[in-house]
XYZ file of C-alpha atoms in Angstrom:
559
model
C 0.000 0.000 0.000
C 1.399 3.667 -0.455
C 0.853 5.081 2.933
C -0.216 8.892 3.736
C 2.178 11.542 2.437
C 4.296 13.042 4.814
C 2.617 16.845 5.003
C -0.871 15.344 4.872
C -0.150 15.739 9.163
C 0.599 19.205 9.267
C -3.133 20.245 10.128
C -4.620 16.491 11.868
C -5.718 17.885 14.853
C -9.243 16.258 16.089
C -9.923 19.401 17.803
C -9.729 21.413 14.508
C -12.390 23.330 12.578
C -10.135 23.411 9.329
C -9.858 20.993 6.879
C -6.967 19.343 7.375
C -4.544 18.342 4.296
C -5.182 14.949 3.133
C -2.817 13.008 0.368
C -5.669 12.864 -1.970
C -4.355 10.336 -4.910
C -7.245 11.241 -7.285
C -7.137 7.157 -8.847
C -8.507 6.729 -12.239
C -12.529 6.524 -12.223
C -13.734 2.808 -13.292
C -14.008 1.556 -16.181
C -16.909 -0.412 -16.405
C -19.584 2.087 -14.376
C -22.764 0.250 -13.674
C -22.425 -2.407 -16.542
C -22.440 -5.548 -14.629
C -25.473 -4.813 -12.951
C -27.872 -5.389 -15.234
C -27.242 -9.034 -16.141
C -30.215 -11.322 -15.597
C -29.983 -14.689 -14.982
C -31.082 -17.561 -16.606
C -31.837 -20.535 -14.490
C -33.127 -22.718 -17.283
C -30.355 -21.614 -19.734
C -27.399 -22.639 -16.341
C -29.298 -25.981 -16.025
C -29.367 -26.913 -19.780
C -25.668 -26.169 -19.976
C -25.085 -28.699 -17.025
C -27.530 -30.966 -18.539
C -26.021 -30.905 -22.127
C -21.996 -31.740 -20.445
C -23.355 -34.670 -19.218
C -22.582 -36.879 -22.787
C -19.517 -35.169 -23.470
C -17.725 -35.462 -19.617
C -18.441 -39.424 -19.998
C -17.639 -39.456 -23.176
C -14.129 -38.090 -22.374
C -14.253 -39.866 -18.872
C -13.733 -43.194 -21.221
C -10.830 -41.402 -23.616
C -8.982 -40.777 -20.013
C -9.668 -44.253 -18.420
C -8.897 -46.107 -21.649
C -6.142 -48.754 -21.127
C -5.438 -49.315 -24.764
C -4.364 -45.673 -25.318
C -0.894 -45.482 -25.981
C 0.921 -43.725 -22.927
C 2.123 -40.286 -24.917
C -1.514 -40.220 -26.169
C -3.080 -40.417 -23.159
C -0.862 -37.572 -21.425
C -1.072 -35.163 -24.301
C -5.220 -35.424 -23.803
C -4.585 -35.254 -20.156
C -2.286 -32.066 -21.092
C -5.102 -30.304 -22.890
C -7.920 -30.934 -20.605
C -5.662 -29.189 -17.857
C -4.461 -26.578 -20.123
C -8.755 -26.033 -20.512
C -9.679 -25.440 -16.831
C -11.312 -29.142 -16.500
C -8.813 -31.204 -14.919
C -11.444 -30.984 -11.361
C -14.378 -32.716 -12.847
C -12.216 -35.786 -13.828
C -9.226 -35.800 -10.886
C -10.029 -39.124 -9.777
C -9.304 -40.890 -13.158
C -6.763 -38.282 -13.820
C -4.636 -39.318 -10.795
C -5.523 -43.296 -11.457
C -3.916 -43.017 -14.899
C -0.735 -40.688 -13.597
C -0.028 -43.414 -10.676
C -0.194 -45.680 -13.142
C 2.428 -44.132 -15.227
C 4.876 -42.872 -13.069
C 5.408 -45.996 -11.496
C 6.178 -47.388 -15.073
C 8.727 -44.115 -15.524
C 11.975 -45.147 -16.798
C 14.230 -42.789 -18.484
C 15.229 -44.596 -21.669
C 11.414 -44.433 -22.617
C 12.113 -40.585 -23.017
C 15.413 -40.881 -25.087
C 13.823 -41.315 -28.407
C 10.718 -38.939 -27.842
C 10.482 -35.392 -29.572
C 11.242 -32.418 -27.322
C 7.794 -31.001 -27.604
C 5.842 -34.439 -26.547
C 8.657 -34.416 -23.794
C 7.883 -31.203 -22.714
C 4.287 -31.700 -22.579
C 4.587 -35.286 -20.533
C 6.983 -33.215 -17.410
C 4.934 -30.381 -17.540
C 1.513 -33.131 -17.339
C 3.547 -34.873 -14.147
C 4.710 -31.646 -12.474
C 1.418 -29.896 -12.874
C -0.646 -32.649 -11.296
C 1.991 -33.079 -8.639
C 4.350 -35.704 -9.562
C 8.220 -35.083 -9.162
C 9.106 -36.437 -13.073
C 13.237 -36.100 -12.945
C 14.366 -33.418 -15.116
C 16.996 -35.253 -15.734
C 14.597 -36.642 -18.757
C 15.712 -33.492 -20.905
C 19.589 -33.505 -20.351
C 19.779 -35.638 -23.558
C 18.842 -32.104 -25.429
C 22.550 -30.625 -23.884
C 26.109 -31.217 -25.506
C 27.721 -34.035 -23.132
C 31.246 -32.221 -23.935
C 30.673 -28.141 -24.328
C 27.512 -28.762 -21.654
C 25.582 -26.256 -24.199
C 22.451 -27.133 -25.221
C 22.678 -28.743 -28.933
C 22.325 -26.561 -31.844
C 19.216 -28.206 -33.647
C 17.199 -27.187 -30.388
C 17.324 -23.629 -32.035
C 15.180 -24.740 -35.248
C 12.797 -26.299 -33.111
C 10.363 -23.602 -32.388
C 7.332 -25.969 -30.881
C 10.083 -28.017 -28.968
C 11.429 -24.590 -27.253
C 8.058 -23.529 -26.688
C 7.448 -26.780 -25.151
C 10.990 -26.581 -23.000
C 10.514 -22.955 -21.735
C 6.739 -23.766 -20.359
C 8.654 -26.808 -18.692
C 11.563 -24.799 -16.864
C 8.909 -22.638 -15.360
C 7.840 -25.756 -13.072
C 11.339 -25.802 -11.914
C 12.222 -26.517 -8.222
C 15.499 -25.272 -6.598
C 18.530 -27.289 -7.970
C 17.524 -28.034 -11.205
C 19.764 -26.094 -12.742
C 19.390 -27.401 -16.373
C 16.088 -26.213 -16.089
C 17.297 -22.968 -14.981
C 19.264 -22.775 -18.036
C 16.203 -23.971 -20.259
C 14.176 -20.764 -19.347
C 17.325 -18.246 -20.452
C 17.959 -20.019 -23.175
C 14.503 -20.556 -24.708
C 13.444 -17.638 -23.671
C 15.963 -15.481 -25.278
C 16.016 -18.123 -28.655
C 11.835 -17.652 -28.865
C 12.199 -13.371 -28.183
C 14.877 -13.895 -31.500
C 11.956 -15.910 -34.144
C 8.489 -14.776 -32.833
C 8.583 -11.746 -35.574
C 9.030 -14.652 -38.220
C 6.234 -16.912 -36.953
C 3.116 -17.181 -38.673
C -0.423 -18.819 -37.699
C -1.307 -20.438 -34.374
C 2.140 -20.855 -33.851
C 3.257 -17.230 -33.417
C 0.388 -17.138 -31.131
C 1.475 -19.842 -29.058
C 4.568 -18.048 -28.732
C 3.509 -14.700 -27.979
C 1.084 -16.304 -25.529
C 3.835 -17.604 -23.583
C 6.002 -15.204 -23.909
C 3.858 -12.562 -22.566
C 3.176 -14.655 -19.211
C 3.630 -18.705 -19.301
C 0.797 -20.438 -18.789
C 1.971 -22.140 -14.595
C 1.859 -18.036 -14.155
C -1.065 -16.958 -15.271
C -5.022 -16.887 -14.667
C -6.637 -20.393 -14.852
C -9.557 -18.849 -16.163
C -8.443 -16.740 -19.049
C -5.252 -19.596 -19.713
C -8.364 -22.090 -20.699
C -9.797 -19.201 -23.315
C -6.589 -18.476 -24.449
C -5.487 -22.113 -25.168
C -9.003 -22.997 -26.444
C -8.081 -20.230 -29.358
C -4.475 -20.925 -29.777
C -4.542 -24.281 -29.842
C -7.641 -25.411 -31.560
C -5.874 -28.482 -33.446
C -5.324 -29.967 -30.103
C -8.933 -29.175 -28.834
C -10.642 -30.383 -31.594
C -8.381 -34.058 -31.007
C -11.371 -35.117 -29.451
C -14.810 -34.238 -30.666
C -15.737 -35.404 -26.452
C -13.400 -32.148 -25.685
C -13.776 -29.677 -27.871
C -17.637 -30.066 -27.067
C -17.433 -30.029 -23.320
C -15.060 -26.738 -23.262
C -16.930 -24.830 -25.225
C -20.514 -26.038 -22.913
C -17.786 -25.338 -19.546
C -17.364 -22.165 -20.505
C -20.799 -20.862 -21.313
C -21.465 -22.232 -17.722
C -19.063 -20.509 -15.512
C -19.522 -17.259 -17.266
C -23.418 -17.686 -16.695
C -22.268 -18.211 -12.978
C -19.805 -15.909 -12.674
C -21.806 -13.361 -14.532
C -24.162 -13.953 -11.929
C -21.417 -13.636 -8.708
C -20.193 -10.319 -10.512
C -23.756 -8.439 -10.401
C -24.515 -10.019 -6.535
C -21.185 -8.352 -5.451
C -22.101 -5.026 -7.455
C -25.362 -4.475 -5.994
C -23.701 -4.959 -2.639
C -21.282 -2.550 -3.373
C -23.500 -0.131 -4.396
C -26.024 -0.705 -1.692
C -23.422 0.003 0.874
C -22.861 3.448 -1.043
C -18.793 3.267 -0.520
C -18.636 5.542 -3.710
C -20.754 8.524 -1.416
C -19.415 8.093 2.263
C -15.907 7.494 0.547
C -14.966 8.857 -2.785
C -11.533 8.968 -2.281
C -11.395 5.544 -2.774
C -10.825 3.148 -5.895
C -13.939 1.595 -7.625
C -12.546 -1.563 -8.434
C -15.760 -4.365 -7.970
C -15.061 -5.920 -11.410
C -11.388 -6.175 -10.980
C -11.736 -7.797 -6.816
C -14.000 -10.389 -8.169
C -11.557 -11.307 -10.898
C -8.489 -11.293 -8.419
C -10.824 -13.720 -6.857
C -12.091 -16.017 -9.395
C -8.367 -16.538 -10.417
C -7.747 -18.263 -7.494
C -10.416 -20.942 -7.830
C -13.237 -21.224 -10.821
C -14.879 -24.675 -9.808
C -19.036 -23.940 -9.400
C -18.750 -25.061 -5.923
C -17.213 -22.448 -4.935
C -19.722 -19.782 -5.503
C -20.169 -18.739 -2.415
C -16.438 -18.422 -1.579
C -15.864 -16.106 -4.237
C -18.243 -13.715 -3.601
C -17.728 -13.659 0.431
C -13.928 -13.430 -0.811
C -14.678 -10.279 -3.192
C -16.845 -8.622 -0.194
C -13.534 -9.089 2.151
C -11.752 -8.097 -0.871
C -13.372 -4.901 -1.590
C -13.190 -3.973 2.517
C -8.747 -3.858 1.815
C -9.804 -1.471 -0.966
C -11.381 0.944 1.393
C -9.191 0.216 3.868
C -5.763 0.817 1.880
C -7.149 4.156 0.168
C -8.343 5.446 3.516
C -4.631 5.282 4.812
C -3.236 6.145 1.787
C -5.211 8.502 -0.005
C -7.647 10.802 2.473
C -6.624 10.165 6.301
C -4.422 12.412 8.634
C -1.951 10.174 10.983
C -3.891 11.061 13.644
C -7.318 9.454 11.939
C -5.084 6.515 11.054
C -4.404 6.238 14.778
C -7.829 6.484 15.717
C -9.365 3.978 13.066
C -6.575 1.343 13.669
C -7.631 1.657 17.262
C -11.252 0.560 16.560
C -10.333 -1.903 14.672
C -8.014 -3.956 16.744
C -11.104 -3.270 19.572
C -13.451 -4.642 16.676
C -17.073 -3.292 19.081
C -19.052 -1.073 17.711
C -19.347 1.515 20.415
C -16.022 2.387 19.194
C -17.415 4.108 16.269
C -17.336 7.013 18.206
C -13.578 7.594 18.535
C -13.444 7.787 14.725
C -13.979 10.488 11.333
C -17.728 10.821 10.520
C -16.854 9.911 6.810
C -15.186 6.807 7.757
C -18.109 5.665 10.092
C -20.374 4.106 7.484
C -17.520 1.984 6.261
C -16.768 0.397 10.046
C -20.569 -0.247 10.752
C -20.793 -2.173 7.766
C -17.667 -4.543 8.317
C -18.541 -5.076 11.591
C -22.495 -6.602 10.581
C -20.614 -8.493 7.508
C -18.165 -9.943 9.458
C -21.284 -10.719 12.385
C -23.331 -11.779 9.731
C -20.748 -14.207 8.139
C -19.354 -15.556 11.790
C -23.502 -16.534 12.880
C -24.007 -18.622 9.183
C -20.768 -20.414 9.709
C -21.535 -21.099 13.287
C -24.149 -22.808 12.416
C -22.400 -25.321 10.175
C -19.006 -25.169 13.016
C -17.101 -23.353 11.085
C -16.770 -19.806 12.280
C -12.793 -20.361 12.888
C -11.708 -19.547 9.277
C -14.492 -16.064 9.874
C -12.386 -15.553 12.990
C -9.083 -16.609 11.095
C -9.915 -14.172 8.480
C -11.123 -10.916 11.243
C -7.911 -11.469 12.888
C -6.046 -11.030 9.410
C -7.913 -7.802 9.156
C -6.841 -6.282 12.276
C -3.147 -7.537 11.716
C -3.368 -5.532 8.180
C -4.647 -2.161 9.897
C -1.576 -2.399 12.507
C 0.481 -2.641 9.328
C -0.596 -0.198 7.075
C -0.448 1.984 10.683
C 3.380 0.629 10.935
C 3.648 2.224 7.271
C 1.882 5.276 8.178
C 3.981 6.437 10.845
C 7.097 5.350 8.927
C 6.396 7.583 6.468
C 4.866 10.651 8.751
C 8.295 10.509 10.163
C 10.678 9.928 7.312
C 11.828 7.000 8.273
C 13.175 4.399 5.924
C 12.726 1.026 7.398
C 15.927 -1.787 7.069
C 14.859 -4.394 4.173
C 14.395 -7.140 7.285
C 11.984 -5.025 9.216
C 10.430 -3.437 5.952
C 9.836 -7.109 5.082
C 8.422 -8.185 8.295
C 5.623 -5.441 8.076
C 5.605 -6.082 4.230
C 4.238 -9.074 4.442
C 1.334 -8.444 6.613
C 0.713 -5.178 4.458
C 0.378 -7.346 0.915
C -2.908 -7.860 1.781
C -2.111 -11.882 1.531
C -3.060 -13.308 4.728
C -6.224 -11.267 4.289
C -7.435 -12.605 1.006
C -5.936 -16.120 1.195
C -7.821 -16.782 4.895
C -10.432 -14.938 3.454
C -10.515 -17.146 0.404
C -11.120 -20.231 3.039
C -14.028 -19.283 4.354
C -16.627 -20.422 2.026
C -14.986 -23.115 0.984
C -17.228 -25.615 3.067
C -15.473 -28.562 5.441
C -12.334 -29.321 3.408
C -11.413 -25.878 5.706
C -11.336 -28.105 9.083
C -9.086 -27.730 12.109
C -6.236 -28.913 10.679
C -6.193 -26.901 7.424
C -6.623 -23.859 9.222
C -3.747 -25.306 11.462
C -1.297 -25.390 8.566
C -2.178 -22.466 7.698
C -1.487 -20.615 10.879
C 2.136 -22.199 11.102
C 2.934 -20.608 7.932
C 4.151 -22.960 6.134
C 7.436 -22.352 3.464
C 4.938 -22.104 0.475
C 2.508 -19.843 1.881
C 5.570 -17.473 2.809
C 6.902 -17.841 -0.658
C 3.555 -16.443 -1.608
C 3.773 -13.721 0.091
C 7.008 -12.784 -0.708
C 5.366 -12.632 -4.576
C 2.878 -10.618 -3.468
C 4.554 -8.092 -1.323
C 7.500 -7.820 -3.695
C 6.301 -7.922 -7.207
C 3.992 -4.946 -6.504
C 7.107 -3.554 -4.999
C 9.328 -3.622 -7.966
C 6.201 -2.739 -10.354
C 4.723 -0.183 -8.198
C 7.719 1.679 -6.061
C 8.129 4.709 -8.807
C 4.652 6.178 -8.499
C 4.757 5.401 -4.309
C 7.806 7.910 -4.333
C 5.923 10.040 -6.182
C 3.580 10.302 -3.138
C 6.062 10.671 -0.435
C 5.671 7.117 0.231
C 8.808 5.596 1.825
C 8.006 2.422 2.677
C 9.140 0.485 -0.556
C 11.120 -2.693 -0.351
C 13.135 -1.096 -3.306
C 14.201 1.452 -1.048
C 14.464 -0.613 2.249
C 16.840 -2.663 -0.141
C 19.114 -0.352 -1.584
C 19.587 1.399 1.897
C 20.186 -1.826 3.785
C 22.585 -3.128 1.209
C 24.158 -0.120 -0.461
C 23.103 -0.776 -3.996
C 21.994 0.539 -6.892
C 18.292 1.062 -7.963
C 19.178 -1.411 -10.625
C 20.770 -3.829 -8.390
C 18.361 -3.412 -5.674
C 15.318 -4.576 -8.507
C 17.117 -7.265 -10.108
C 17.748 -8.980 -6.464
C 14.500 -8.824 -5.522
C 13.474 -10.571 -8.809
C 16.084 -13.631 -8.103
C 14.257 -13.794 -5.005
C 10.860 -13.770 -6.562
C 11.903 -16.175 -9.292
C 12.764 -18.479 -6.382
C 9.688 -18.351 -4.232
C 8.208 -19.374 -6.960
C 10.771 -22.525 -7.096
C 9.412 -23.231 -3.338
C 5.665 -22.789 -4.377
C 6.299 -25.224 -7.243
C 7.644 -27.964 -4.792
C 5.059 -27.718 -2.116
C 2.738 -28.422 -4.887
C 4.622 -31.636 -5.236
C 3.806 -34.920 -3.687
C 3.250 -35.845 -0.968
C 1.980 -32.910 -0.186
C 1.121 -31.449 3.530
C -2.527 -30.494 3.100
C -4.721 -31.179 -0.266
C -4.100 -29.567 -3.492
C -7.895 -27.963 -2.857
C -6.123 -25.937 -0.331
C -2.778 -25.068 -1.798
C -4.610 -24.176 -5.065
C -5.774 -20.616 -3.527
C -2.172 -20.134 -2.539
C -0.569 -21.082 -5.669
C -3.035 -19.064 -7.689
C -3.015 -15.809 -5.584
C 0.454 -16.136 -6.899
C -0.453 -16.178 -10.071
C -2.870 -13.173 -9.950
C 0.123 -10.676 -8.121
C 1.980 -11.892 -11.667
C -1.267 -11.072 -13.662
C -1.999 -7.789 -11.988
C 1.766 -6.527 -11.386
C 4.127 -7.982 -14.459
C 4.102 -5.139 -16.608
C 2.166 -2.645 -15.202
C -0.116 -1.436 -11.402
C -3.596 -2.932 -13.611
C -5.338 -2.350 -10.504
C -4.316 1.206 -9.516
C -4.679 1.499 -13.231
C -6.618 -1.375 -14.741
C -6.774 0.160 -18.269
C -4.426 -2.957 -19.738
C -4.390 -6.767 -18.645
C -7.142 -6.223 -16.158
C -9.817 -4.677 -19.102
C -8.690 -6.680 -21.090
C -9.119 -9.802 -19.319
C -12.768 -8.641 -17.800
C -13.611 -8.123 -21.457
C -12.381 -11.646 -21.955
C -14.414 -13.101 -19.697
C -17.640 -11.421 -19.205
C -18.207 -9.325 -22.064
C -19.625 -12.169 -25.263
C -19.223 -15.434 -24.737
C -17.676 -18.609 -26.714
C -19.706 -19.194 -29.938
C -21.157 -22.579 -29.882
């Protein structure tokens, strides 16, 4: 978060009748206005969708379970129906057939394969959580010069193949490490020359490889780019398109419940100061799970979502140090006669996530679940002592030490907010002892949140200057270290590039809890690389974030 400027204190006295100075940011307007309201939905049109998968999802059920498929087959259809968002409504068989195969792995088997249908076998194991060697592709490197071989660089669909493989890397796999430079820099050299789906393909994965990017809009964007190995099976091509038509009916629907009830609560009159930003909280959210039954999740998720928003731009954009102080303090006593003690403007906000939060803790209780509500409360309060941490730093000029900047950093991400947050509507695969693991903080949750926290830091750390902001982990760095700018950036990208090494083996089996519950982690990931690659697209969503809302909710796949 960019915390208050450092002159926006000068006139914060409670006891004064001027206006004081406030760090106003004046954020872009949205985009989208009003638009999502008015989608109706159509229960009949949902339910003939579901009805009309049926045929195709056994039909493809068979294709998977088939023991007379030959093995490279079978994992290149496995390959695509991951690649299209519907590994979760076949897992079962999907895992039979893997455990099957990887028991059966022997190396020689991959000596005399192609390096694309290589490529797509590891990346079929390593996605789906089996540790495939990758010692498989040191037949593609020079035994003598330990360069990779020469016809590699003619082999455009191998490369492509190679580079979305070295981005499942764990630590130590060095040839992998030198798979991503090296195709990476080898595909940057032909993708002018490329023509047809291929040059798509390429510029696809180029842009942001598919293990980094939204499930959701990965599936559309492999559905067009790769329609020869959709239409493989008429069973597939059929049930993607009928998938897709379904979630967007659904998540059409989740979009206009969490609009009204952002409109309802008026945020945009009690707080204009603030970013409007429903459309692009519910897609931060539906990129960390898309599966129907989790409906619910998402849109209690968004609601929590859209609290940070107000929350952050409070801090940061409108309130004196003093009104920090003051709101901070009524959070962490979370009652509401402490609405009292803070701003008038700011009044409506706290009244309303206190009765959300109420409302949410008394429909879980019910079921015995109000733990991940309390779980998720808790990482609210934490957050407001953060951003108040922040705050003061930067009311008194100080520059924090990149340990301690860290420390706070992590809590101010706004990651233990929305992952806990994530959990709560989840249903009882969020028992005692998921919550549990959570709570310890396990090494791939913290790698998360060292993506989060630091990715927006590299993207974001120009424009927080700007604002007098100096909390910034760029800064922290390069005065803790005595480094360049330059220097300080390109270390904190080796250490993003290797959280995401740690994420990639705790997704690995045997894992600690179920995939269901690392999947949020993993894909928040994945949405801090969507939102913060190239650009702030939420701060300023004119780019990926439009483009990807336009994606996804705007038509719909042709039938």
């Amino acid at each position: 978060m960019a915390a208050v400027e450092t002159n926006a204190t000068i006139q914060a006295k409670t006891n004064t009748t001027a206006e004081p100075v406030r760090p106003l940011a004046n954020f872009p307007p949205s985009v989208w206005g009003d638009r999502f309201l008015s989608f109706t939905l159509d229960n009949s049109e949902l339910e003939g969708y579901a009805r009309a998968m049926e045929e195709p999802k056994e039909d493809l059920r068979r294709l998977i379970t088939d023991a007379t498929m030959e093995s490279n087959k079978k994992l290149s259809l496995i390959y695509s129906v991951h690649r299209l968002g519907l590994t979760y409504l076949f897992l079962q068989e999907i895992e039979a057939q893997l455990d099957k195969l990887f028991k059966e792995f022997n190396l020689q088997d991959y000596l005399d394969l192609d390096l694309y249908t290589l490529s797509i076998n590891f990346q079929v194991f390593r996605h789906l959580g089996y540790k495939l060697p990758c010692d498989v592709f040191s037949k593609i490197k020079d035994s003598n010069s330990g360069t990779f071989k020469e016809e590699i660089s003619t082999d455009v669909k191998g490369m492509l193949g190679l580079y979305e493989s070295a981005q499942l890397r764990v630590r130590g796999e060095s040839i992998l490490d030198e798979a991503s430079a090296f195709t990476e820099a080898k595909l940057k050299s032909v993708v002018n020359t490329l023509e047809g789906n291929l040059a798509k393909q390429v510029m696809q994965s180029l842009r942001r490889p598919f293990h980094q990017g939204m499930p959701m809009v990965e599936a559309r964007l492999y559905f067009s780019n790769y329609d020869e190995d959709c239409s493989t099976h008429e069973s597939l091509l059929k049930l993607a398109k009928l998938h897709f038509n379904y979630l967007e009916l659904q998540q059409k629907e989740e979009l206009r419940i969490v609009s009204k009830w952002w409109k309802d609560m008026r945020f945009q009159e009690t707080t204009p100061y603030i970013r409007d930003r429903v459309p692009e909280c519910y897609l931060w959210i539906l990129g960390m799970y898309i599966e129907p039954r989790y409906s619910l999740a998402r849109i209690i998720a968004t609601k929590i979502t859209l609290f940070l928003v107000v929350l952050d731009d409070t801090y940061d954009a409108y309130a004196t140090i003093e009104e920090i102080r003051l709101l901070t303090d009524a959070i962490n006593r979370w009652d509401m006669s402490a609405i009292e003690q803070i701003p008038e403007y700011i009044r409506p906000f706290y009244k309303i996530l206190l009765d959300e939060y109420a409302e949410l803790e008394k429909q879980l209780a019910i079921e015995g679940r109000a733990n991940s509500v309390i779980a998720s409360k808790e990482a609210f309060q934490d957050i407001a002592r953060g951003y108040l941490e922040e705050a003061e730093w930067t009311n008194s000029g100080y520059v924090a030490s990149f340990p301690e900047y860290m420390k706070n950093g992590l809590i101010t991400s706004a990651y233990n907010v929305i992952s806990k947050s994530a959990l709560v509507g989840m249903g009882e695969i969020v028992s005692e002892n998921a919550l549990a693991w959570y709570e310890s903080h396990p090494k791939t949750l913290q790698a998360s949140e060292l993506i989060s926290r630091l990715q927006d830091d590299v993207m974001t750390y120009q424009f927080e200057r700007e604002r007098g902001q100096s909390a910034t982990g760029v800064d922290a760095y390069i005065k803790t270290y005595g480094v360049s700018e330059k220097e300080a950036i390109d270390e904190l990208k080796i250490m993003i590039e290797n959280a995401w090494k740690d994420i990639n083996e705790g997704c690995l089996k045997p894992r600690e809890v179920s995939m269901d519950l690392l999947a949020p982690i993993l894909n928040l990931a994945r949405m801090i690389d969507v939102v913060y690659r190239y650009d702030d697209g939420f701060t300023f969503p004119g780019k990926t974030m439009k483009e990807y809302i336009t994606l996804l909710f705007v038509g719909s796949v042709s039938m």
